Amino acid sequence: MNPIAQKYGAPRLPGINVIPQEIAEKKKMRAAITTAVLVVLIAVAVVIVGFVLAFIARVAIEADRDSAVEDELAAVAERDGKAQIYYDVLEREQEEFTLAQIGFGEIDYAQLTASIQGTASGETRFEEIHLEGPSALGVVDTTSDGSVFGGSIGTVSFIAHAESLEAANALIASLEAVPGIANVRGVTEAVGSDGADSYWRLEGEGVLTDLLLTGRLIPTDGLTAVDSALAPIIGPTVEPSPTPVPSASEEG
C-alpha cells in the first residue's frame, strides 16, 4: 500500500498472488531438496571425520603395539645376553671345586720319600716304603687302629733293617720327627739273619697328616670361597723355626 494512502486511512487494495501453483510447489520442493542435501552432506562429513579419527587412533595403537614388541624383544635379547654370565660363573665354580678337590689330595711324594729315606743312618736302611695318601676321591681310612693312634689323611708303612734294637728305636724316633708323619710305631720287630750277619728287622707304620698337602691347586680369592672352607682342614703352612744363634755374651 502507498504510505500516504495508509496515512489517511485509505482502504487496502486487495492482494492477488499471480505466481502459478506449480512454480510455488517447485520452489518448496527445491528448498526441501536443498535442505536434505545439506543434511546428507553433514552426515557424510560426520562419518568421514569419525573414520579419520578411528584411523588415526588405530595407527596410534599399532604404533604403541610395535613399540611394545620392540621393547620386549630388546629386553629378551638383554636377558639372553646376560644368561651367558650365569653359565660362565657356573663353569668357574665347577672348576674351582674340582681344583680344590684335586688339591686336597695332592702330596709331594718325591720330597716325602726323600725325607723318609733321609732318616736312615749308617746302622739302618729301608727295604720297603709304602705310602698311601689321599686322592680327589677322598682321604684314606686310617681309623682301623681305633682311637689310640687316631686318623689322618693317609698312611705310611715300611720295612727296615737295623744293626740293633737301639738303632731301630732311633729310626722310629727320626721318622716321628719328619713333618707330616705322626704316630710312628713298630708293628713287628724280630732278629733276622742274612748269611753270617744278624740284623734287627723292623716293620712299622705311621699316619700322614695334612701338613703334607701342597694346597697349590686350591684357588684363592675365587667365586666359591672354597679356600676358606678348606682352611681349617688343611691348616696353616708350618715353617721351620730358625736355629737361635748365641750372642757374644753367651759365648763368653
Coordinates of N, CA and C in Angstrom, one line a residue:
M1 N 0.9 -1.2 0.0 CA 0.0 0.0 0.0 C 0.9 1.2 0.0
N2 N 0.4 2.2 -0.6 CA 1.1 3.5 -0.6 C 1.1 4.1 0.8
P3 N 2.2 4.6 1.2 CA 2.3 5.1 2.6 C 1.4 6.3 2.8
I4 N 1.2 7.2 1.8 CA 0.3 8.3 2.0 C -1.1 7.9 2.2
A5 N -1.5 6.9 1.3 CA -2.8 6.4 1.5 C -3.0 5.7 2.8
Q6 N -2.0 5.1 3.2 CA -2.1 4.4 4.5 C -2.2 5.5 5.6
K7 N -1.6 6.6 5.4 CA -1.6 7.7 6.4 C -3.0 8.3 6.6
Y8 N -3.7 8.4 5.5 CA -5.1 9.0 5.5 C -6.2 8.0 5.6
G9 N -5.8 6.7 5.9 CA -6.8 5.7 6.1 C -7.5 5.2 4.9
A10 N -6.9 5.3 3.8 CA -7.5 4.7 2.6 C -7.6 3.2 2.7
P11 N -8.6 2.6 2.2 CA -8.7 1.1 2.3 C -7.6 0.4 1.5
R12 N -7.2 -0.8 2.1 CA -6.2 -1.6 1.5 C -6.7 -2.2 0.2
L13 N -5.9 -2.2 -0.8 CA -6.2 -2.8 -2.0 C -6.1 -4.3 -1.9
P14 N -6.9 -5.0 -2.5 CA -6.9 -6.5 -2.5 C -5.6 -7.0 -3.1
G15 N -4.9 -8.0 -2.4 CA -3.7 -8.6 -3.0 C -4.0 -9.8 -3.8
I16 N -3.3 -9.9 -4.9 CA -3.5 -11.1 -5.8 C -2.2 -11.8 -6.0
N17 N -2.1 -13.1 -5.7 CA -0.9 -13.9 -6.0 C -0.9 -14.4 -7.4
V18 N 0.0 -13.8 -8.2 CA 0.0 -14.1 -9.6 C 0.9 -15.2 -10.0
I19 N 1.7 -15.8 -8.9 CA 2.6 -16.9 -9.2 C 1.8 -18.2 -9.3
P20 N 2.1 -18.9 -10.4 CA 1.3 -20.2 -10.6 C 1.6 -21.2 -9.5
Q21 N 0.6 -22.0 -9.2 CA 0.8 -23.0 -8.2 C 1.9 -24.0 -8.4
E22 N 2.1 -24.4 -9.7 CA 3.2 -25.3 -10.0 C 4.6 -24.8 -9.6
I23 N 4.8 -23.4 -9.9 CA 6.1 -22.8 -9.6 C 6.3 -22.7 -8.1
A24 N 5.2 -22.4 -7.4 CA 5.3 -22.3 -5.9 C 5.7 -23.7 -5.4
E25 N 5.1 -24.8 -5.9 CA 5.3 -26.1 -5.4 C 6.8 -26.5 -5.7
K26 N 7.3 -26.1 -6.9 CA 8.6 -26.4 -7.3 C 9.6 -25.7 -6.4
K27 N 9.3 -24.5 -6.0 CA 10.2 -23.7 -5.1 C 10.3 -24.4 -3.7
K28 N 9.1 -24.9 -3.2 CA 9.1 -25.6 -2.0 C 9.9 -26.9 -2.1
M29 N 9.7 -27.6 -3.2 CA 10.4 -28.8 -3.4 C 11.9 -28.6 -3.5
R30 N 12.3 -27.5 -4.2 CA 13.7 -27.2 -4.3 C 14.4 -26.9 -2.9
A31 N 13.6 -26.1 -2.1 CA 14.1 -25.8 -0.8 C 14.2 -27.1 0.1
A32 N 13.2 -28.0 -0.1 CA 13.3 -29.3 0.7 C 14.5 -30.1 0.2
I33 N 14.7 -30.1 -1.1 CA 15.8 -30.9 -1.6 C 17.2 -30.4 -1.1
T34 N 17.2 -29.0 -1.2 CA 18.5 -28.4 -0.7 C 18.8 -28.7 0.8
T35 N 17.7 -28.6 1.6 CA 17.8 -29.0 3.0 C 18.3 -30.4 3.2
A36 N 17.7 -31.3 2.4 CA 18.0 -32.7 2.5 C 19.5 -33.0 2.1
V37 N 19.9 -32.3 1.0 CA 21.3 -32.5 0.5 C 22.2 -32.0 1.6
L38 N 21.9 -30.8 2.2 CA 22.8 -30.3 3.3 C 22.9 -31.3 4.4
V39 N 21.7 -31.9 4.8 CA 21.7 -32.9 5.9 C 22.6 -34.1 5.6
V40 N 22.4 -34.5 4.3 CA 23.2 -35.7 3.8 C 24.7 -35.4 3.8
L41 N 25.0 -34.1 3.4 CA 26.4 -33.7 3.3 C 27.0 -33.7 4.7
I42 N 26.2 -33.1 5.6 CA 26.7 -33.0 7.0 C 26.9 -34.4 7.6
A43 N 25.9 -35.3 7.3 CA 26.1 -36.7 7.8 C 27.3 -37.4 7.3
V44 N 27.5 -37.2 6.0 CA 28.7 -37.8 5.3 C 30.0 -37.2 5.9
A45 N 30.0 -35.9 6.2 CA 31.1 -35.3 6.8 C 31.4 -35.8 8.2
V46 N 30.3 -36.0 8.9 CA 30.5 -36.6 10.3 C 31.1 -38.0 10.2
V47 N 30.6 -38.8 9.2 CA 31.1 -40.2 9.1 C 32.6 -40.1 8.7
I48 N 32.9 -39.2 7.7 CA 34.3 -39.1 7.3 C 35.2 -38.7 8.5
V49 N 34.8 -37.7 9.2 CA 35.6 -37.3 10.4 C 35.7 -38.4 11.4
G50 N 34.6 -39.2 11.6 CA 34.7 -40.3 12.5 C 35.7 -41.4 12.0
F51 N 35.6 -41.7 10.7 CA 36.5 -42.6 10.1 C 38.0 -42.2 10.2
V52 N 38.2 -40.9 9.9 CA 39.6 -40.4 10.1 C 40.1 -40.5 11.5
L53 N 39.2 -40.1 12.5 CA 39.6 -40.2 13.9 C 39.9 -41.7 14.3
A54 N 39.0 -42.6 13.8 CA 39.2 -44.0 14.1 C 40.5 -44.5 13.5
F55 N 40.8 -44.1 12.2 CA 42.0 -44.5 11.6 C 43.3 -44.0 12.3
I56 N 43.2 -42.7 12.7 CA 44.3 -42.1 13.5 C 44.5 -42.9 14.8
A57 N 43.4 -43.2 15.5 CA 43.5 -44.0 16.7 C 44.1 -45.4 16.5
R58 N 43.7 -46.0 15.4 CA 44.2 -47.3 15.1 C 45.7 -47.3 14.8
V59 N 46.1 -46.3 14.0 CA 47.5 -46.1 13.7 C 48.3 -45.9 15.0
A60 N 47.8 -45.1 15.9 CA 48.5 -44.8 17.2 C 48.6 -46.1 18.0
I61 N 47.5 -46.9 18.0 CA 47.5 -48.2 18.8 C 48.5 -49.1 18.2
E62 N 48.5 -49.2 16.8 CA 49.5 -50.1 16.2 C 50.9 -49.7 16.5
A63 N 51.2 -48.3 16.5 CA 52.5 -47.8 16.8 C 52.9 -48.2 18.2
D64 N 52.0 -48.0 19.2 CA 52.3 -48.4 20.6 C 52.5 -49.9 20.7
R65 N 51.7 -50.7 19.9 CA 52.0 -52.1 19.9 C 53.3 -52.5 19.4
D66 N 53.7 -51.9 18.3 CA 55.0 -52.2 17.7 C 56.1 -51.7 18.6
S67 N 55.9 -50.6 19.3 CA 57.0 -50.1 20.2 C 57.1 -51.1 21.4
A68 N 55.9 -51.6 21.9 CA 56.0 -52.6 23.0 C 56.7 -53.9 22.5
V69 N 56.4 -54.3 21.3 CA 57.0 -55.5 20.8 C 58.6 -55.3 20.7
E70 N 59.0 -54.1 20.2 CA 60.4 -53.9 20.1 C 61.0 -53.8 21.5
D71 N 60.4 -53.2 22.5 CA 60.9 -53.2 23.9 C 61.0 -54.6 24.4
E72 N 60.0 -55.4 24.2 CA 60.0 -56.8 24.7 C 61.2 -57.6 24.0
L73 N 61.4 -57.4 22.7 CA 62.5 -58.1 22.0 C 63.8 -57.6 22.6
A74 N 63.9 -56.3 22.8 CA 65.2 -55.8 23.4 C 65.4 -56.4 24.8
A75 N 64.4 -56.4 25.6 CA 64.5 -57.0 26.9 C 64.9 -58.5 26.9
V76 N 64.3 -59.2 26.0 CA 64.6 -60.6 25.8 C 66.1 -60.8 25.4
A77 N 66.5 -60.0 24.4 CA 67.9 -60.1 23.9 C 68.9 -59.7 25.1
E78 N 68.5 -58.7 25.9 CA 69.4 -58.4 27.0 C 69.5 -59.5 28.0
R79 N 68.3 -60.1 28.3 CA 68.3 -61.2 29.2 C 69.1 -62.4 28.7
D80 N 68.9 -62.7 27.4 CA 69.7 -63.8 26.8 C 71.2 -63.5 26.8
G81 N 71.5 -62.2 26.7 CA 73.0 -61.8 26.7 C 73.5 -62.0 28.1
K82 N 72.8 -61.8 29.1 CA 73.2 -62.0 30.5 C 73.2 -63.4 30.9
A83 N 72.5 -64.3 30.2 CA 72.5 -65.7 30.6 C 73.8 -66.3 30.5
Q84 N 74.7 -65.9 29.5 CA 76.0 -66.4 29.4 C 76.8 -66.2 30.6
I85 N 76.6 -65.0 31.3 CA 77.3 -64.8 32.5 C 77.0 -65.8 33.6
Y86 N 75.8 -66.3 33.7 CA 75.4 -67.3 34.6 C 76.2 -68.6 34.3
Y87 N 76.2 -69.0 33.0 CA 76.9 -70.2 32.6 C 78.4 -70.1 32.9
D88 N 79.0 -68.9 32.7 CA 80.4 -68.7 32.9 C 80.7 -68.8 34.4
V89 N 79.8 -68.2 35.2 CA 80.1 -68.3 36.7 C 79.9 -69.8 37.1
L90 N 78.9 -70.5 36.6 CA 78.7 -71.9 37.0 C 79.9 -72.7 36.6
E91 N 80.5 -72.5 35.4 CA 81.6 -73.2 34.9 C 82.8 -72.9 35.8
R92 N 83.0 -71.6 36.2 CA 84.1 -71.2 37.1 C 84.0 -71.9 38.4
E93 N 82.8 -71.9 39.0 CA 82.6 -72.6 40.3 C 82.9 -74.1 40.2
Q94 N 82.5 -74.7 39.2 CA 82.8 -76.2 39.0 C 84.3 -76.4 38.9
E95 N 85.0 -75.5 38.2 CA 86.4 -75.6 38.0 C 87.1 -75.4 39.4
E96 N 86.6 -74.5 40.1 CA 87.3 -74.2 41.4 C 87.1 -75.4 42.4
F97 N 85.9 -75.9 42.4 CA 85.6 -77.1 43.3 C 86.5 -78.3 42.8
T98 N 86.6 -78.5 41.5 CA 87.4 -79.6 41.0 C 88.9 -79.4 41.4
L99 N 89.4 -78.2 41.2 CA 90.8 -77.9 41.6 C 91.0 -78.1 43.1
A100 N 90.0 -77.7 43.9 CA 90.1 -77.8 45.4 C 90.1 -79.3 45.8
Q101 N 89.3 -80.0 45.1 CA 89.2 -81.5 45.4 C 90.5 -82.2 45.0
I102 N 91.1 -81.8 43.9 CA 92.4 -82.4 43.5 C 93.5 -81.9 44.4
G103 N 93.4 -80.6 44.7 CA 94.5 -80.1 45.6 C 94.4 -80.6 47.0
F104 N 93.3 -81.0 47.5 CA 93.2 -81.6 48.8 C 93.8 -83.0 48.9
G105 N 94.0 -83.6 47.7 CA 94.6 -84.9 47.7 C 96.0 -84.9 47.1
E106 N 96.7 -83.7 47.0 CA 98.0 -83.6 46.4 C 99.1 -83.6 47.5
I107 N 100.0 -84.5 47.4 CA 101.2 -84.5 48.2 C 102.4 -84.7 47.4
D108 N 103.5 -84.0 47.8 CA 104.7 -84.1 47.1 C 105.4 -85.4 47.5
Y109 N 105.1 -86.5 46.9 CA 105.6 -87.8 47.3 C 107.1 -87.9 47.2
A110 N 107.6 -87.3 46.2 CA 109.1 -87.4 46.0 C 109.8 -86.8 47.2
Q111 N 109.4 -85.6 47.6 CA 110.0 -85.0 48.7 C 109.8 -85.8 50.0
L112 N 108.5 -86.3 50.1 CA 108.2 -87.1 51.3 C 109.1 -88.3 51.4
T113 N 109.2 -89.0 50.2 CA 110.1 -90.2 50.2 C 111.5 -89.9 50.6
A114 N 112.0 -88.8 50.0 CA 113.4 -88.4 50.3 C 113.5 -88.1 51.8
S115 N 112.5 -87.5 52.4 CA 112.6 -87.2 53.8 C 112.6 -88.4 54.7
I116 N 111.8 -89.4 54.2 CA 111.8 -90.7 55.0 C 113.2 -91.4 54.8
Q117 N 113.7 -91.4 53.6 CA 115.0 -92.1 53.4 C 116.1 -91.4 54.1
G118 N 115.9 -90.1 54.3 CA 117.0 -89.3 55.0 C 117.1 -89.7 56.5
T119 N 116.1 -90.3 57.0 CA 116.1 -90.7 58.4 C 117.0 -91.9 58.7
A120 N 117.4 -92.6 57.6 CA 118.2 -93.8 57.8 C 119.7 -93.4 58.1
S121 N 120.3 -94.1 58.9 CA 121.7 -93.8 59.3 C 122.6 -94.9 58.9
G122 N 123.9 -94.9 59.3 CA 124.8 -95.9 59.0 C 124.4 -97.3 59.6
E123 N 123.5 -97.3 60.6 CA 123.2 -98.5 61.2 C 121.8 -99.0 60.7
T124 N 121.1 -98.3 59.9 CA 119.8 -98.7 59.4 C 119.7 -98.5 57.9
R125 N 118.8 -99.2 57.3 CA 118.4 -99.0 55.9 C 117.0 -99.5 55.7
F126 N 116.4 -98.9 54.7 CA 115.0 -99.2 54.4 C 115.0 -100.3 53.3
E127 N 114.1 -101.3 53.5 CA 113.9 -102.3 52.5 C 112.7 -102.0 51.6
E128 N 111.7 -101.5 52.3 CA 110.4 -101.1 51.6 C 109.8 -99.9 52.2
I129 N 109.2 -99.1 51.4 CA 108.5 -97.9 51.9 C 107.2 -97.8 51.1
H130 N 106.1 -97.9 51.8 CA 104.8 -97.9 51.1 C 104.0 -96.7 51.6
L131 N 103.6 -95.8 50.7 CA 102.8 -94.6 51.0 C 101.4 -94.7 50.4
E132 N 100.4 -94.5 51.2 CA 99.0 -94.4 50.7 C 98.4 -93.1 51.1
G133 N 98.3 -92.2 50.2 CA 97.8 -90.9 50.6 C 96.4 -90.6 50.0
P134 N 95.9 -89.4 50.2 CA 94.5 -89.1 49.7 C 94.5 -88.9 48.2
S135 N 93.4 -88.8 47.7 CA 93.2 -88.5 46.2 C 92.0 -87.6 46.1
A136 N 91.6 -87.3 44.9 CA 90.5 -86.5 44.6 C 89.2 -87.1 45.1
L137 N 89.2 -88.5 45.3 CA 88.0 -89.2 45.8 C 87.9 -89.1 47.3
G138 N 88.9 -88.7 48.0 CA 88.8 -88.6 49.4 C 90.0 -89.0 50.1
V139 N 90.0 -89.0 51.4 CA 91.2 -89.4 52.2 C 91.1 -90.9 52.5
V140 N 92.3 -91.4 52.9 CA 92.4 -92.8 53.2 C 91.9 -93.1 54.6
D141 N 91.2 -94.2 54.7 CA 90.6 -94.6 56.0 C 91.8 -95.1 56.9
T142 N 92.1 -94.3 58.0 CA 93.2 -94.6 58.9 C 92.7 -94.9 60.3
T143 N 91.4 -95.2 60.4 CA 90.8 -95.4 61.7 C 90.7 -96.8 62.1
S144 N 91.4 -97.7 61.4 CA 91.3 -99.2 61.7 C 91.9 -99.5 63.0
D145 N 92.9 -98.7 63.5 CA 93.5 -98.9 64.8 C 92.8 -98.3 65.9
G146 N 91.6 -97.8 65.7 CA 90.8 -97.2 66.7 C 91.2 -95.8 67.1
S147 N 90.9 -95.4 68.3 CA 91.2 -94.1 68.7 C 92.5 -94.0 69.4
V148 N 93.3 -95.0 69.5 CA 94.6 -95.0 70.1 C 95.6 -94.1 69.3
F149 N 95.7 -94.4 68.0 CA 96.6 -93.6 67.2 C 95.9 -92.5 66.4
G150 N 94.6 -92.6 66.3 CA 93.8 -91.6 65.6 C 93.9 -91.8 64.1
G151 N 93.3 -90.9 63.4 CA 93.3 -91.0 61.9 C 93.7 -89.7 61.3
S152 N 94.1 -89.8 60.0 CA 94.6 -88.6 59.3 C 94.3 -88.8 57.8
I153 N 95.1 -88.2 57.0 CA 94.8 -88.2 55.5 C 95.4 -89.4 54.8
G154 N 96.3 -90.2 55.4 CA 96.9 -91.3 54.7 C 97.8 -92.1 55.7
T155 N 98.5 -93.1 55.1 CA 99.3 -94.0 55.9 C 100.7 -94.2 55.3
V156 N 101.6 -94.5 56.1 CA 103.0 -94.9 55.7 C 103.3 -96.2 56.4
S157 N 103.8 -97.1 55.6 CA 104.3 -98.4 56.2 C 105.7 -98.7 55.6
F158 N 106.5 -99.4 56.4 CA 107.9 -99.6 55.9 C 108.5 -100.9 56.5
I159 N 109.5 -101.4 55.9 CA 110.3 -102.5 56.4 C 111.8 -102.0 56.4
A160 N 112.4 -102.1 57.5 CA 113.8 -101.6 57.7 C 114.7 -102.6 58.3
H161 N 115.9 -102.5 58.1 CA 117.0 -103.3 58.7 C 117.8 -102.5 59.6
A162 N 118.0 -102.9 60.8 CA 118.9 -102.2 61.8 C 119.9 -103.1 62.4
E163 N 121.0 -102.6 62.8 CA 122.0 -103.4 63.4 C 121.7 -103.8 64.8
S164 N 120.8 -103.0 65.5 CA 120.4 -103.3 66.9 C 119.1 -102.8 67.1
L165 N 118.6 -103.2 68.3 CA 117.2 -102.7 68.7 C 117.3 -101.2 69.0
E166 N 118.4 -100.7 69.5 CA 118.5 -99.3 69.8 C 118.5 -98.5 68.5
A167 N 119.2 -99.0 67.4 CA 119.1 -98.3 66.1 C 117.7 -98.3 65.5
A168 N 117.0 -99.4 65.7 CA 115.6 -99.5 65.2 C 114.7 -98.5 65.9
N169 N 114.9 -98.3 67.3 CA 114.1 -97.3 68.0 C 114.5 -95.9 67.6
A170 N 115.8 -95.7 67.3 CA 116.2 -94.4 66.9 C 115.6 -94.1 65.5
L171 N 115.5 -95.1 64.7 CA 114.9 -94.9 63.4 C 113.4 -94.5 63.5
I172 N 112.7 -95.1 64.4 CA 111.3 -94.7 64.6 C 111.2 -93.3 65.1
A173 N 112.0 -92.9 66.0 CA 112.0 -91.5 66.5 C 112.3 -90.5 65.4
S174 N 113.3 -90.9 64.6 CA 113.6 -90.0 63.4 C 112.4 -89.8 62.5
L175 N 111.7 -90.9 62.2 CA 110.5 -90.9 61.4 C 109.4 -90.0 62.0
E176 N 109.3 -90.1 63.3 CA 108.3 -89.3 64.0 C 108.6 -87.9 63.9
A177 N 109.8 -87.5 63.8 CA 110.2 -86.1 63.7 C 110.0 -85.5 62.3
V178 N 109.8 -86.3 61.3 CA 109.6 -85.8 59.9 C 108.2 -85.0 59.9
P179 N 108.2 -83.8 59.4 CA 106.9 -83.0 59.4 C 105.9 -83.7 58.5
G180 N 104.7 -83.9 59.0 CA 103.7 -84.6 58.2 C 103.5 -86.0 58.5
I181 N 104.4 -86.6 59.3 CA 104.3 -88.0 59.7 C 104.1 -88.1 61.2
A182 N 103.2 -88.9 61.7 CA 102.9 -89.0 63.1 C 102.5 -90.4 63.5
N183 N 102.6 -90.6 64.8 CA 102.1 -91.9 65.3 C 102.9 -93.1 64.7
V184 N 104.2 -92.9 64.6 CA 105.0 -94.0 64.0 C 105.3 -95.0 65.1
R185 N 105.1 -96.3 64.8 CA 105.3 -97.4 65.7 C 105.8 -98.6 65.0
G186 N 106.5 -99.4 65.7 CA 106.9 -100.7 65.2 C 105.8 -101.7 65.3
V187 N 105.4 -102.3 64.2 CA 104.3 -103.4 64.3 C 104.9 -104.7 64.6
T188 N 106.0 -105.0 63.9 CA 106.7 -106.3 64.1 C 108.2 -106.0 64.2
E189 N 108.8 -106.6 65.2 CA 110.3 -106.4 65.3 C 110.8 -107.8 65.7
A190 N 111.9 -108.2 64.9 CA 112.4 -109.6 65.2 C 113.9 -109.6 64.7
V191 N 114.6 -110.5 65.2 CA 116.0 -110.7 64.7 C 116.0 -111.6 63.5
G192 N 116.7 -111.1 62.5 CA 116.8 -111.8 61.2 C 118.3 -112.1 60.9
S193 N 118.5 -112.9 59.9 CA 119.9 -113.3 59.5 C 120.0 -113.2 58.0
D194 N 121.1 -112.7 57.7 CA 121.5 -112.6 56.2 C 122.8 -113.2 56.0
G195 N 122.8 -114.5 55.9 CA 124.1 -115.3 55.8 C 124.7 -115.3 57.1
A196 N 125.9 -114.8 57.2 CA 126.6 -114.8 58.5 C 126.3 -113.7 59.4
D197 N 125.6 -112.7 58.9 CA 125.3 -111.5 59.6 C 123.9 -111.5 60.2
S198 N 123.8 -111.1 61.4 CA 122.4 -111.0 62.0 C 122.0 -109.5 62.0
Y199 N 120.7 -109.2 62.0 CA 120.2 -107.8 62.0 C 118.9 -107.8 62.7
W200 N 118.4 -106.6 63.0 CA 117.1 -106.4 63.6 C 116.2 -106.0 62.5
R201 N 115.1 -106.8 62.3 CA 114.2 -106.5 61.2 C 113.0 -105.8 61.8
L202 N 112.6 -104.6 61.2 CA 111.6 -103.8 61.8 C 110.5 -103.5 60.7
E203 N 109.3 -103.8 61.1 CA 108.2 -103.5 60.3 C 107.4 -102.4 61.0
G204 N 107.1 -101.3 60.4 CA 106.4 -100.2 61.2 C 105.4 -99.5 60.3
E205 N 104.6 -98.7 61.0 CA 103.5 -97.9 60.4 C 103.4 -96.6 61.0
G206 N 102.8 -95.7 60.3 CA 102.5 -94.3 60.8 C 101.4 -93.7 59.9
V207 N 101.0 -92.5 60.3 CA 100.0 -91.8 59.6 C 100.5 -90.5 59.0
L208 N 99.9 -90.1 57.9 CA 100.2 -88.9 57.2 C 99.3 -87.8 57.6
T209 N 99.8 -86.6 58.0 CA 99.0 -85.5 58.4 C 98.8 -84.5 57.3
D210 N 97.8 -83.6 57.5 CA 97.5 -82.6 56.5 C 98.6 -81.6 56.3
L211 N 99.7 -81.6 57.0 CA 100.8 -80.7 56.8 C 101.5 -81.1 55.4
L212 N 101.3 -82.3 54.9 CA 101.9 -82.7 53.7 C 101.2 -82.2 52.5
L213 N 100.0 -81.7 52.6 CA 99.2 -81.2 51.5 C 99.8 -80.0 50.9
T214 N 100.0 -79.9 49.6 CA 100.6 -78.8 49.0 C 99.7 -77.6 48.9
G215 N 98.4 -77.8 48.7 CA 97.4 -76.7 48.6 C 97.6 -75.8 47.4
R216 N 98.5 -76.2 46.5 CA 98.8 -75.2 45.4 C 97.7 -75.1 44.4
L217 N 96.8 -76.2 44.3 CA 95.7 -76.1 43.3 C 94.4 -75.6 43.9
I218 N 94.4 -75.3 45.2 CA 93.2 -74.7 45.8 C 93.1 -73.2 45.5
P219 N 92.1 -72.8 44.7 CA 92.0 -71.4 44.3 C 91.9 -70.5 45.5
T220 N 92.5 -69.3 45.4 CA 92.4 -68.3 46.4 C 91.7 -67.1 45.8
D221 N 90.9 -66.4 46.6 CA 90.1 -65.3 46.1 C 89.2 -65.6 45.0
G222 N 88.6 -66.8 45.0 CA 87.7 -67.2 43.9 C 86.3 -66.9 44.2
L223 N 85.4 -67.4 43.3 CA 84.0 -67.2 43.5 C 83.4 -68.0 44.6
T224 N 83.9 -69.2 44.8 CA 83.3 -70.1 45.7 C 83.8 -70.0 47.2
A225 N 84.9 -69.3 47.4 CA 85.5 -69.2 48.7 C 85.8 -70.6 49.3
V226 N 86.1 -71.5 48.4 CA 86.4 -72.8 48.9 C 87.7 -72.9 49.6
D227 N 88.6 -71.9 49.4 CA 89.8 -71.9 50.1 C 89.6 -71.6 51.6
S228 N 88.6 -70.8 51.9 CA 88.2 -70.5 53.3 C 87.6 -71.7 53.9
A229 N 86.8 -72.5 53.1 CA 86.1 -73.6 53.7 C 87.1 -74.7 54.0
L230 N 88.2 -74.9 53.2 CA 89.2 -75.9 53.5 C 90.3 -75.5 54.4
A231 N 90.4 -74.2 54.7 CA 91.5 -73.8 55.5 C 91.6 -74.5 56.9
P232 N 90.4 -74.7 57.6 CA 90.6 -75.4 58.9 C 91.0 -76.8 58.7
I233 N 90.7 -77.4 57.5 CA 91.1 -78.8 57.3 C 92.6 -78.9 56.9
I234 N 93.0 -78.0 56.0 CA 94.4 -78.1 55.6 C 95.3 -77.5 56.6
G235 N 94.9 -76.5 57.3 CA 95.8 -75.9 58.3 C 96.8 -75.0 57.7
P236 N 97.4 -74.2 58.5 CA 98.5 -73.2 58.0 C 99.8 -74.0 57.7
T237 N 100.5 -73.4 56.8 CA 101.8 -73.9 56.4 C 102.8 -73.7 57.5
V238 N 103.4 -74.8 58.0 CA 104.4 -74.7 59.1 C 105.8 -74.5 58.5
E239 N 106.4 -73.4 58.9 CA 107.7 -73.1 58.5 C 108.7 -73.5 59.7
P240 N 109.8 -74.1 59.3 CA 110.8 -74.5 60.4 C 111.3 -73.2 61.1
S241 N 111.4 -73.4 62.4 CA 111.9 -72.2 63.2 C 113.4 -72.1 63.0
P242 N 113.9 -70.9 62.9 CA 115.4 -70.7 62.7 C 116.1 -71.1 64.0
T243 N 117.3 -71.7 63.8 CA 118.1 -72.1 65.0 C 118.7 -70.8 65.6
P244 N 118.5 -70.7 66.9 CA 119.0 -69.4 67.6 C 120.5 -69.4 67.6
V245 N 121.0 -68.2 67.3 CA 122.5 -68.0 67.3 C 122.9 -67.4 68.6
P246 N 123.8 -68.0 69.4 CA 124.2 -67.5 70.7 C 124.9 -66.1 70.5
S247 N 124.6 -65.2 71.4 CA 125.2 -63.9 71.4 C 126.6 -64.0 71.9
A248 N 127.3 -62.8 71.8 CA 128.7 -62.8 72.2 C 128.9 -63.0 73.7
S249 N 127.9 -62.4 74.5 CA 128.0 -62.6 75.9 C 127.7 -64.0 76.3
E250 N 126.8 -64.7 75.6 CA 126.6 -66.1 75.9 C 127.8 -67.0 75.6
E251 N 128.5 -66.6 74.5 CA 129.6 -67.4 74.1 C 130.8 -67.2 75.1
G252 N 130.9 -66.0 75.7 CA 131.9 -65.8 76.7 C 131.6 -66.4 78.0

